[in-house]
PDB file of C-alpha atoms in Angstrom:
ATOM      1  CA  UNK A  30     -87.203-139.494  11.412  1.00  0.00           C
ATOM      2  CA  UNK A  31     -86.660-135.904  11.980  1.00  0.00           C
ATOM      3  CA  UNK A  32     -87.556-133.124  10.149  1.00  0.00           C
ATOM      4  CA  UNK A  33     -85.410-130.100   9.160  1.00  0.00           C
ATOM      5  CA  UNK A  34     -86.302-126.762   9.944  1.00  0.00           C
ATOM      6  CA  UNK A  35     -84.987-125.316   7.160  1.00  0.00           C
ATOM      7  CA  UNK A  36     -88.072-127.663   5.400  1.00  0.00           C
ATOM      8  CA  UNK A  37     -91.030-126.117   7.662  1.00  0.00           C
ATOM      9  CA  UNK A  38     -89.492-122.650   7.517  1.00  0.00           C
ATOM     10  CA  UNK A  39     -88.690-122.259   3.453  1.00  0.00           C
ATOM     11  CA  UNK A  40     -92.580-123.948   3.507  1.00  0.00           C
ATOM     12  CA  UNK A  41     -93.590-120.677   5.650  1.00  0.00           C
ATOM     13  CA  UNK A  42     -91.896-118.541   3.120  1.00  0.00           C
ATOM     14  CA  UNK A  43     -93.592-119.803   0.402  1.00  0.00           C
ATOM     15  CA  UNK A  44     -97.638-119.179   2.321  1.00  0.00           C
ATOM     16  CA  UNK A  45     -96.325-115.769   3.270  1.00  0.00           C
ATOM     17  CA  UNK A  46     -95.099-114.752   0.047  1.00  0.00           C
ATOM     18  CA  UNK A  47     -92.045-114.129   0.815  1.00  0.00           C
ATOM     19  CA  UNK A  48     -90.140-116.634  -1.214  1.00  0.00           C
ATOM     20  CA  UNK A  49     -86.099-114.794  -0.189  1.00  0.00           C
ATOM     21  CA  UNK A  50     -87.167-114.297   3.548  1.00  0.00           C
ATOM     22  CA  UNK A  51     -86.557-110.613   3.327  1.00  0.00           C
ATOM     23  CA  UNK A  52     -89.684-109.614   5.041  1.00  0.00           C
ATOM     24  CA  UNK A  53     -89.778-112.705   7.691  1.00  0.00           C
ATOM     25  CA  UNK A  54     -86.131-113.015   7.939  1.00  0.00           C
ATOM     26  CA  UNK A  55     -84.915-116.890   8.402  1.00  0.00           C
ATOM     27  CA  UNK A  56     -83.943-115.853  12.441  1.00  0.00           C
ATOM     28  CA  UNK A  57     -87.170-114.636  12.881  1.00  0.00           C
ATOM     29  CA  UNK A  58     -88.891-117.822  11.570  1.00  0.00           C
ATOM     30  CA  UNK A  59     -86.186-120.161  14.127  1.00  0.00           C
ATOM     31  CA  UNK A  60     -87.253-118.000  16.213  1.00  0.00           C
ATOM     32  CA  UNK A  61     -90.864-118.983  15.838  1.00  0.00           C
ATOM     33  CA  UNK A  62     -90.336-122.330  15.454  1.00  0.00           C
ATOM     34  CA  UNK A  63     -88.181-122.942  18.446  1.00  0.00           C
ATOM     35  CA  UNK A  64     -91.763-121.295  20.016  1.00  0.00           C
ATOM     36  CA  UNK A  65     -93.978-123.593  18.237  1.00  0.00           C
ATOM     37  CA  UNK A  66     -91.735-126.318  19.485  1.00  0.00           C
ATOM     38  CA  UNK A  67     -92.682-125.200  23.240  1.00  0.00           C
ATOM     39  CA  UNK A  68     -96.322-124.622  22.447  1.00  0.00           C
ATOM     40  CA  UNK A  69     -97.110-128.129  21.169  1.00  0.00           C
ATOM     41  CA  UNK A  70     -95.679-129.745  24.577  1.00  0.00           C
ATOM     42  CA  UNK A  71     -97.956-127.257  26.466  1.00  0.00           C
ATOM     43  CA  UNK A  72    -100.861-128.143  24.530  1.00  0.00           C
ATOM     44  CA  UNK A  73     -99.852-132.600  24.412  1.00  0.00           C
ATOM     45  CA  UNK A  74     -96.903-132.728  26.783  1.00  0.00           C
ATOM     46  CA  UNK A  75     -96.882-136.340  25.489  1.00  0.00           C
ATOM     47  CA  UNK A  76     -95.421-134.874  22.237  1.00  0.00           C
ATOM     48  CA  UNK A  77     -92.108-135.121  23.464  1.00  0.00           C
ATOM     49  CA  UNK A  78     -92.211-138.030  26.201  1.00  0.00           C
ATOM     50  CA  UNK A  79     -89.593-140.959  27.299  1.00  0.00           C
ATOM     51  CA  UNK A  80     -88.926-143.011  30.162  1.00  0.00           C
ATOM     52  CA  UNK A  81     -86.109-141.834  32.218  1.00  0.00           C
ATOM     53  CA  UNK A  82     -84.399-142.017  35.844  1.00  0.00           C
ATOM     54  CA  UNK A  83     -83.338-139.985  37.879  1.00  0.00           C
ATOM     55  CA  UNK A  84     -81.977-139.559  41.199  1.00  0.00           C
ATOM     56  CA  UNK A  85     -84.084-138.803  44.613  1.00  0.00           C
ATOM     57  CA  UNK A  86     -83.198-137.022  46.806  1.00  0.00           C
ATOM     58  CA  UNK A  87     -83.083-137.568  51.143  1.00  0.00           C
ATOM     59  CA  UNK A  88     -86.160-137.388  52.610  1.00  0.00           C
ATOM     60  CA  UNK A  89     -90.086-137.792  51.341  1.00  0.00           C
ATOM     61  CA  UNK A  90     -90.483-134.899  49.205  1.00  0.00           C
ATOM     62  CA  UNK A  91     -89.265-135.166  45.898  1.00  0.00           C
ATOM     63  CA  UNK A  92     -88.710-132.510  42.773  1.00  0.00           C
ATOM     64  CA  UNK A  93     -89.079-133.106  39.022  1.00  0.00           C
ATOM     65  CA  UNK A  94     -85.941-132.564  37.570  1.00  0.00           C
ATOM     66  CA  UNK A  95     -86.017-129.293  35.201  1.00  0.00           C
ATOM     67  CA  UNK A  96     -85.497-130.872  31.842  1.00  0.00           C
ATOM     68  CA  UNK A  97     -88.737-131.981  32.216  1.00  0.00           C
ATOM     69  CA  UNK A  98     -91.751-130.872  32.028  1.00  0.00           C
ATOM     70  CA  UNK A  99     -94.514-133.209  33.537  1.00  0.00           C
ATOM     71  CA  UNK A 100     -94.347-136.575  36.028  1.00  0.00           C
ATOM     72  CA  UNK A 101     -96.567-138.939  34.150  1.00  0.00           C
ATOM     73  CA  UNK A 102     -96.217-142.020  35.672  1.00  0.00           C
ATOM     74  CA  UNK A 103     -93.617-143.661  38.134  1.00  0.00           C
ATOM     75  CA  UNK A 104     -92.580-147.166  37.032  1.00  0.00           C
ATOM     76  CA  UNK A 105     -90.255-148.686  39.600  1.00  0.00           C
ATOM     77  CA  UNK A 106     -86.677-147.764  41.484  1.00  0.00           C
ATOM     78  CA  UNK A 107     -83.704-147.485  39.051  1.00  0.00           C
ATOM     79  CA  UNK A 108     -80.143-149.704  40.082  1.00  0.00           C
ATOM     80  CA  UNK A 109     -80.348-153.803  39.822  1.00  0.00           C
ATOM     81  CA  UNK A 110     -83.088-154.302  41.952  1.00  0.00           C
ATOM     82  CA  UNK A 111     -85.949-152.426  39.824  1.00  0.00           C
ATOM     83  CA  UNK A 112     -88.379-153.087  42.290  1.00  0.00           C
ATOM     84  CA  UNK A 113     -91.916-151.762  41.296  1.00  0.00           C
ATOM     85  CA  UNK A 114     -93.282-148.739  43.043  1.00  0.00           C
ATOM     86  CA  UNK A 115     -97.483-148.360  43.909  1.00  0.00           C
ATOM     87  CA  UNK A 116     -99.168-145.152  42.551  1.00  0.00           C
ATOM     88  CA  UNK A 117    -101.116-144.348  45.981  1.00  0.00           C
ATOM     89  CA  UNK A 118    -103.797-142.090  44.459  1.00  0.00           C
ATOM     90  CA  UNK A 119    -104.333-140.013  47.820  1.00  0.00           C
ATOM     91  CA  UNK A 120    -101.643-139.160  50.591  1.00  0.00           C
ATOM     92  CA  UNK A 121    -104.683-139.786  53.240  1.00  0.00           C
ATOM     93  CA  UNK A 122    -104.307-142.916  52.969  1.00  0.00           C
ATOM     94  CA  UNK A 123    -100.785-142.823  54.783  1.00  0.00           C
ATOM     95  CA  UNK A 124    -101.569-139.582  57.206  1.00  0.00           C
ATOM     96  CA  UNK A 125    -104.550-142.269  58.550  1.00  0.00           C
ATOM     97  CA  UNK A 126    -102.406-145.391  58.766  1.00  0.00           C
ATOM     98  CA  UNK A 127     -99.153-144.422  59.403  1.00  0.00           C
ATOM     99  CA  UNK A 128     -99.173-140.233  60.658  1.00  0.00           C
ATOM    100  CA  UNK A 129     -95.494-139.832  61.289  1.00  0.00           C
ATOM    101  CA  UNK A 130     -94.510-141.509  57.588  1.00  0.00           C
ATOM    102  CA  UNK A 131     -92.523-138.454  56.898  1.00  0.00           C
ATOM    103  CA  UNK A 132     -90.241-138.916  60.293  1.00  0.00           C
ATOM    104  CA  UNK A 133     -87.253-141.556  59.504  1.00  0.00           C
ATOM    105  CA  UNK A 134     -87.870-142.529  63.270  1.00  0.00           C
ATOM    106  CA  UNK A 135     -91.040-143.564  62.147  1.00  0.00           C
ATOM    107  CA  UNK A 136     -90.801-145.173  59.014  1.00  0.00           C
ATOM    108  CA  UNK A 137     -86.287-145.405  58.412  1.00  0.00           C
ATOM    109  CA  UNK A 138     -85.745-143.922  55.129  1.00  0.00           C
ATOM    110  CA  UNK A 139     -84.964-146.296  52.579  1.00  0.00           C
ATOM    111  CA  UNK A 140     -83.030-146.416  48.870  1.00  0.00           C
ATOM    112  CA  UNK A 141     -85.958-148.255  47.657  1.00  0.00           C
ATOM    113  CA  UNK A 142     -89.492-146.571  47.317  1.00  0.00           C
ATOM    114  CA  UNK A 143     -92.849-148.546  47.800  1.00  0.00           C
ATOM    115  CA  UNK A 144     -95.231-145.971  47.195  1.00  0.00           C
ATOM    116  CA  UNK A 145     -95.557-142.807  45.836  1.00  0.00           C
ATOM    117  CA  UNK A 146     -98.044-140.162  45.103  1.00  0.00           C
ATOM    118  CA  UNK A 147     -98.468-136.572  43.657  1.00  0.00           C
ATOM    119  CA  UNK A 148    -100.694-133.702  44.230  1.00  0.00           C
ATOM    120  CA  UNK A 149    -101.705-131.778  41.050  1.00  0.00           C
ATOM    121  CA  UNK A 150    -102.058-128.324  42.916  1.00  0.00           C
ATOM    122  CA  UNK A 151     -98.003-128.588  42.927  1.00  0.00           C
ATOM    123  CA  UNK A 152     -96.986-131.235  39.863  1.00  0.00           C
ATOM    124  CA  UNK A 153     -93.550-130.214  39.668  1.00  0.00           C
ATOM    125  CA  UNK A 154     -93.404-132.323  43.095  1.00  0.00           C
ATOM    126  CA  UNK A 155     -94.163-135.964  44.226  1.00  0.00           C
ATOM    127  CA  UNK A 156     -93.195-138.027  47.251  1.00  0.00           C
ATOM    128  CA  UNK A 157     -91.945-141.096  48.021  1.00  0.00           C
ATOM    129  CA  UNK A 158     -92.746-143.543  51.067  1.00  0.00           C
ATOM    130  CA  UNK A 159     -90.393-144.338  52.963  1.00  0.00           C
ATOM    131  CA  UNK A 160     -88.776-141.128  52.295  1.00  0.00           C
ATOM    132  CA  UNK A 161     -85.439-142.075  50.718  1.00  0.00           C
ATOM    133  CA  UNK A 162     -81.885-141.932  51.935  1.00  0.00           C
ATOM    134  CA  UNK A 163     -80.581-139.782  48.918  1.00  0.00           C
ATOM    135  CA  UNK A 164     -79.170-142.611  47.929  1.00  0.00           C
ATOM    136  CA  UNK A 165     -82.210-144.143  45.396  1.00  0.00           C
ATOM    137  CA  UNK A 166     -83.302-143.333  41.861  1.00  0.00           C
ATOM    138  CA  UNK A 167     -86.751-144.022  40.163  1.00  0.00           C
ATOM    139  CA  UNK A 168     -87.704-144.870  36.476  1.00  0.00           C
ATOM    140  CA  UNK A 169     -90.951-143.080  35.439  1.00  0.00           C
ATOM    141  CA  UNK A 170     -92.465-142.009  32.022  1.00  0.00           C
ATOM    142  CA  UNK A 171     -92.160-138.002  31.774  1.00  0.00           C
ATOM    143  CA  UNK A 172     -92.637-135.735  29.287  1.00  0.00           C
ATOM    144  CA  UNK A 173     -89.574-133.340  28.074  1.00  0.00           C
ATOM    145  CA  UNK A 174     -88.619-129.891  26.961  1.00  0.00           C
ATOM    146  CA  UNK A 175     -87.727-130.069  23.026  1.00  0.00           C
ATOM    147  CA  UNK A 176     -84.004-129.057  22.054  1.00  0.00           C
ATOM    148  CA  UNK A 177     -84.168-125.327  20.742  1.00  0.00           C
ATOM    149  CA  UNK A 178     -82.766-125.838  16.774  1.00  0.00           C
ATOM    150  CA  UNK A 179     -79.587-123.976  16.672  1.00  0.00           C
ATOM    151  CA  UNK A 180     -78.723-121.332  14.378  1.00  0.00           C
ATOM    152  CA  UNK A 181     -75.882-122.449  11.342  1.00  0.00           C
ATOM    153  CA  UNK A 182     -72.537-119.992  11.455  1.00  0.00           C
ATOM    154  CA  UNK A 183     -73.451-116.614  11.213  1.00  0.00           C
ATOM    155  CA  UNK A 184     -72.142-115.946   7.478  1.00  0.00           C
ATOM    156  CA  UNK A 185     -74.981-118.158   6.415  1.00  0.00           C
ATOM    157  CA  UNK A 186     -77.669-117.300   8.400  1.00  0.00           C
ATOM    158  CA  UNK A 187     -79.351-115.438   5.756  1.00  0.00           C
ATOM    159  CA  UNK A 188     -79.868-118.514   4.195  1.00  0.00           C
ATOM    160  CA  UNK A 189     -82.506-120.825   4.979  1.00  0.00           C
ATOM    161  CA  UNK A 190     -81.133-123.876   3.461  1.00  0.00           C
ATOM    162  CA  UNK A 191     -78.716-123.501   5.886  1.00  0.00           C
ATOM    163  CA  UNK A 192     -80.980-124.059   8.853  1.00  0.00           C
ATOM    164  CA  UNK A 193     -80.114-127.718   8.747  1.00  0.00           C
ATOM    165  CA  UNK A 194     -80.389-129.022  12.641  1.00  0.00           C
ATOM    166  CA  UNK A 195     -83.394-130.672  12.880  1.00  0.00           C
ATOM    167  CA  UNK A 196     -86.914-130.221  15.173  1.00  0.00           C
ATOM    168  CA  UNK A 197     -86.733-131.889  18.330  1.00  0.00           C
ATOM    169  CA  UNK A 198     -90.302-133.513  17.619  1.00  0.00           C
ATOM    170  CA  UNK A 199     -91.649-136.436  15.138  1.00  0.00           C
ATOM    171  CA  UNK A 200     -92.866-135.908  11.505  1.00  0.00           C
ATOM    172  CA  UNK A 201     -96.013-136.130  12.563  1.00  0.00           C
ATOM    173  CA  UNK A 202     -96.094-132.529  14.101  1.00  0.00           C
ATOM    174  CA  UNK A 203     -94.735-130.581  10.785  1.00  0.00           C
ATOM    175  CA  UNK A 204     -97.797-129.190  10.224  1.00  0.00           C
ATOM    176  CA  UNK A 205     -98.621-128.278  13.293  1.00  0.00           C
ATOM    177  CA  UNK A 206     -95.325-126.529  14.140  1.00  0.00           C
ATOM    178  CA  UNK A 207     -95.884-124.824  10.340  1.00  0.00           C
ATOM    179  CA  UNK A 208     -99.086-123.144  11.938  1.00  0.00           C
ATOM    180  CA  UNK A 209     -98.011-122.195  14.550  1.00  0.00           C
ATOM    181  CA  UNK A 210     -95.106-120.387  12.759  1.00  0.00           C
ATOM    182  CA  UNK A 211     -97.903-118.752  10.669  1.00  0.00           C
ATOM    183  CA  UNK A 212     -99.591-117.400  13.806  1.00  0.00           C
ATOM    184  CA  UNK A 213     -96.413-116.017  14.845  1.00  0.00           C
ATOM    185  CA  UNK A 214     -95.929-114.661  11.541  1.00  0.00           C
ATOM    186  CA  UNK A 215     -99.262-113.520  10.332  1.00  0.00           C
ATOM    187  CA  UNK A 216     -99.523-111.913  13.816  1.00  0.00           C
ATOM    188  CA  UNK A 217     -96.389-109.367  13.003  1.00  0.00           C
ATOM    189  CA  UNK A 218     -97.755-108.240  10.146  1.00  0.00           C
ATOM    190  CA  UNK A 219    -100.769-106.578  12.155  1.00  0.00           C
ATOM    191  CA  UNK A 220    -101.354-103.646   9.203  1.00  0.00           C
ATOM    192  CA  UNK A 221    -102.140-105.693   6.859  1.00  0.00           C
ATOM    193  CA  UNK A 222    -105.943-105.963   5.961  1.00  0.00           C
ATOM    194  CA  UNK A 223    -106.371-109.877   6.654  1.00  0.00           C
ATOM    195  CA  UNK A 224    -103.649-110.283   8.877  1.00  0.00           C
ATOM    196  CA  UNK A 225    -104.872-110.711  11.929  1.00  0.00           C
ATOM    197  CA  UNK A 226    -107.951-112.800  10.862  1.00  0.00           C
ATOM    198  CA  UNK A 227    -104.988-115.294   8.776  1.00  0.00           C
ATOM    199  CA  UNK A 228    -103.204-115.299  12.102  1.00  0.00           C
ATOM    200  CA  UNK A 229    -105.967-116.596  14.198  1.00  0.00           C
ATOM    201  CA  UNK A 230    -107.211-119.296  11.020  1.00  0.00           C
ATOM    202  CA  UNK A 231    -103.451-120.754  11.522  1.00  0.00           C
ATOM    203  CA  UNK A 232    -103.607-120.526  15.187  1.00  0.00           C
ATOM    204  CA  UNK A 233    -107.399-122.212  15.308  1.00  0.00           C
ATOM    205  CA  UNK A 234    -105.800-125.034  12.780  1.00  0.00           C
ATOM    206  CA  UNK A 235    -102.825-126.017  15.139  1.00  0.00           C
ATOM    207  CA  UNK A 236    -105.031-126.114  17.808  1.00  0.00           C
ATOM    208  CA  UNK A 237    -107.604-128.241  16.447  1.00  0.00           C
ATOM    209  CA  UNK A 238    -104.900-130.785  15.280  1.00  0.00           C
ATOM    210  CA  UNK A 239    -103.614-131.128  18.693  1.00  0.00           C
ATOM    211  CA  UNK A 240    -107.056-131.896  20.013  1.00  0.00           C
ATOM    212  CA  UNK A 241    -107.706-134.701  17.778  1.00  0.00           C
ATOM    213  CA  UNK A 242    -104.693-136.025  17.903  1.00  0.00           C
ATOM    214  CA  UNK A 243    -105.435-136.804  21.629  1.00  0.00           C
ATOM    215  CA  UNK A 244    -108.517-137.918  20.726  1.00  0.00           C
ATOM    216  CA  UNK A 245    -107.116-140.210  18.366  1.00  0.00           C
ATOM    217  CA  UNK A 246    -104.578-141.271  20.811  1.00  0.00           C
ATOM    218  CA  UNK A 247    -107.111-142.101  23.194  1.00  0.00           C
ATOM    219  CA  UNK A 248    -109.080-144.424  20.720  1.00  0.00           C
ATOM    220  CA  UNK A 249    -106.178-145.906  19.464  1.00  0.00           C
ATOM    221  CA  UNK A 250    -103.736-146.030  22.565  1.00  0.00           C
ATOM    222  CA  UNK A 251    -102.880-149.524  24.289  1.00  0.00           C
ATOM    223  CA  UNK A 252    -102.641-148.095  27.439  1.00  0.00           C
ATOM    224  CA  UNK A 253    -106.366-146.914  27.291  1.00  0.00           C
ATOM    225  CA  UNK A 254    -108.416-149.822  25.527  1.00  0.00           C
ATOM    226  CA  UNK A 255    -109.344-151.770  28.350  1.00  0.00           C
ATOM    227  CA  UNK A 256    -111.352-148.734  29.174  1.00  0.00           C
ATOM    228  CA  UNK A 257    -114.040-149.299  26.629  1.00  0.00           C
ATOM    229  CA  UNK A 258    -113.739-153.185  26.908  1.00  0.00           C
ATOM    230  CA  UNK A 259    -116.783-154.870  28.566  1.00  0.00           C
ATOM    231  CA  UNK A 260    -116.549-156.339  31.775  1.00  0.00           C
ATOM    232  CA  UNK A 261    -116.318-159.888  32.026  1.00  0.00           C
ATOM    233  CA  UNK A 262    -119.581-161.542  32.178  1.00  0.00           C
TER     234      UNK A 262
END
């Protein structure tokens, strides 16, 4: 379930004192938030994740769509078929067997992928082998920008209670996202003594609970526990 950011922002309020949002006005702290929002998916781009599909285009070389942010893994094509696609895990292995892969007089273009493969000096790419006719889609796990909260009606934007549209990340994150804020906030307020040193203690807290949340993750995750099984004897 959802959070409301009118919950992490009048909780803001409260640390910085500022119980009426005068100083820190509420569109300042959305603001902020929407930020913190961003920052978390750079930090654990699995923090906002799904499976989708989406189209491909003609030819070999493929582009991540912009709504999201990172290709994580590529499950099979999309349409009734679903047939699975291999993660190769380096294009050499084509260029050697087959060099002309990438010419349709070579290897005829297909809807359906068998392989595919990405290069992490350019991740907002990946191909596909056969190159496809512009006619194919895949299904692959990706992560995803978060949905900026939107602002209420301008005669009540003074108001934080108002600020009822929800953060476009789990519960789990509301303190995270609330220290972030804090940086953001703290980090304004530059002439005060301790501001700068509160700003970074915030900033230093979010980060740390991103990093052992992966860690956690990893422990915990299906996907990863037959990495710290024995081998069969």
């Amino acid at each position: 379930m959802a959070v409301a950011a009118s919950v992490i922002m009048k909780r803001a309020s409260t640390i910085l004192q500022d119980a009426d949002a005068v100083r820190w006005t509420p569109m300042e702290l959305l603001d902020w938030l929407n930020e913190a929002q961003r920052a978390v998916v750079i930090a654990k781009p699995n923090a906002k994740s799904g499976t989708a599909v989406f189209n491909l285009v003609s030819g070999t070389r493929q582009t991540l769509p912009e709504q999201y942010t990172i290709l994580s893994r590529i499950i099979r094509n999309g349409g009734a078929t679903g047939k699975a696609i291999r993660q190769l895990a380096r294009r050499e292995i084509l260029d050697a067997q087959l060099p002309g892969w990438h010419n349709t007089a070579v290897l005829p273009f297909n809807a359906q992928a068998d392989y595919a493969f990405q290069d992490m000096m350019n991740p907002r790419e990946f191909y596909v082998a056969p190159g496809n006719t512009g006619t194919g889609s895949i299904e692959a796990v990706v992560g995803m920008v978060p949905a900026n909260v939107a602002a209420p009606s301008s005669g009540s934007q003074l108001d934080i209670a108002a600020y009822t549209g929800t953060v476009d990340l789990p519960d789990i994150y509301q303190s995270i996202l609330l220290d972030f804020l804090l940086f953001r906030a703290f980090s304004k307020d530059s002439a005060a003594p301790d501001a700068a040193q509160r700003a970074q203690t915030h900033l230093g807290l979010a980060t740390a609970a991103l990093g052992g949340m992966g860690a956690s993750e990893m422990a915990m995750s299906m996907a990863t526990a037959f990495l710290t099984q024995p081998a069969a004897g």
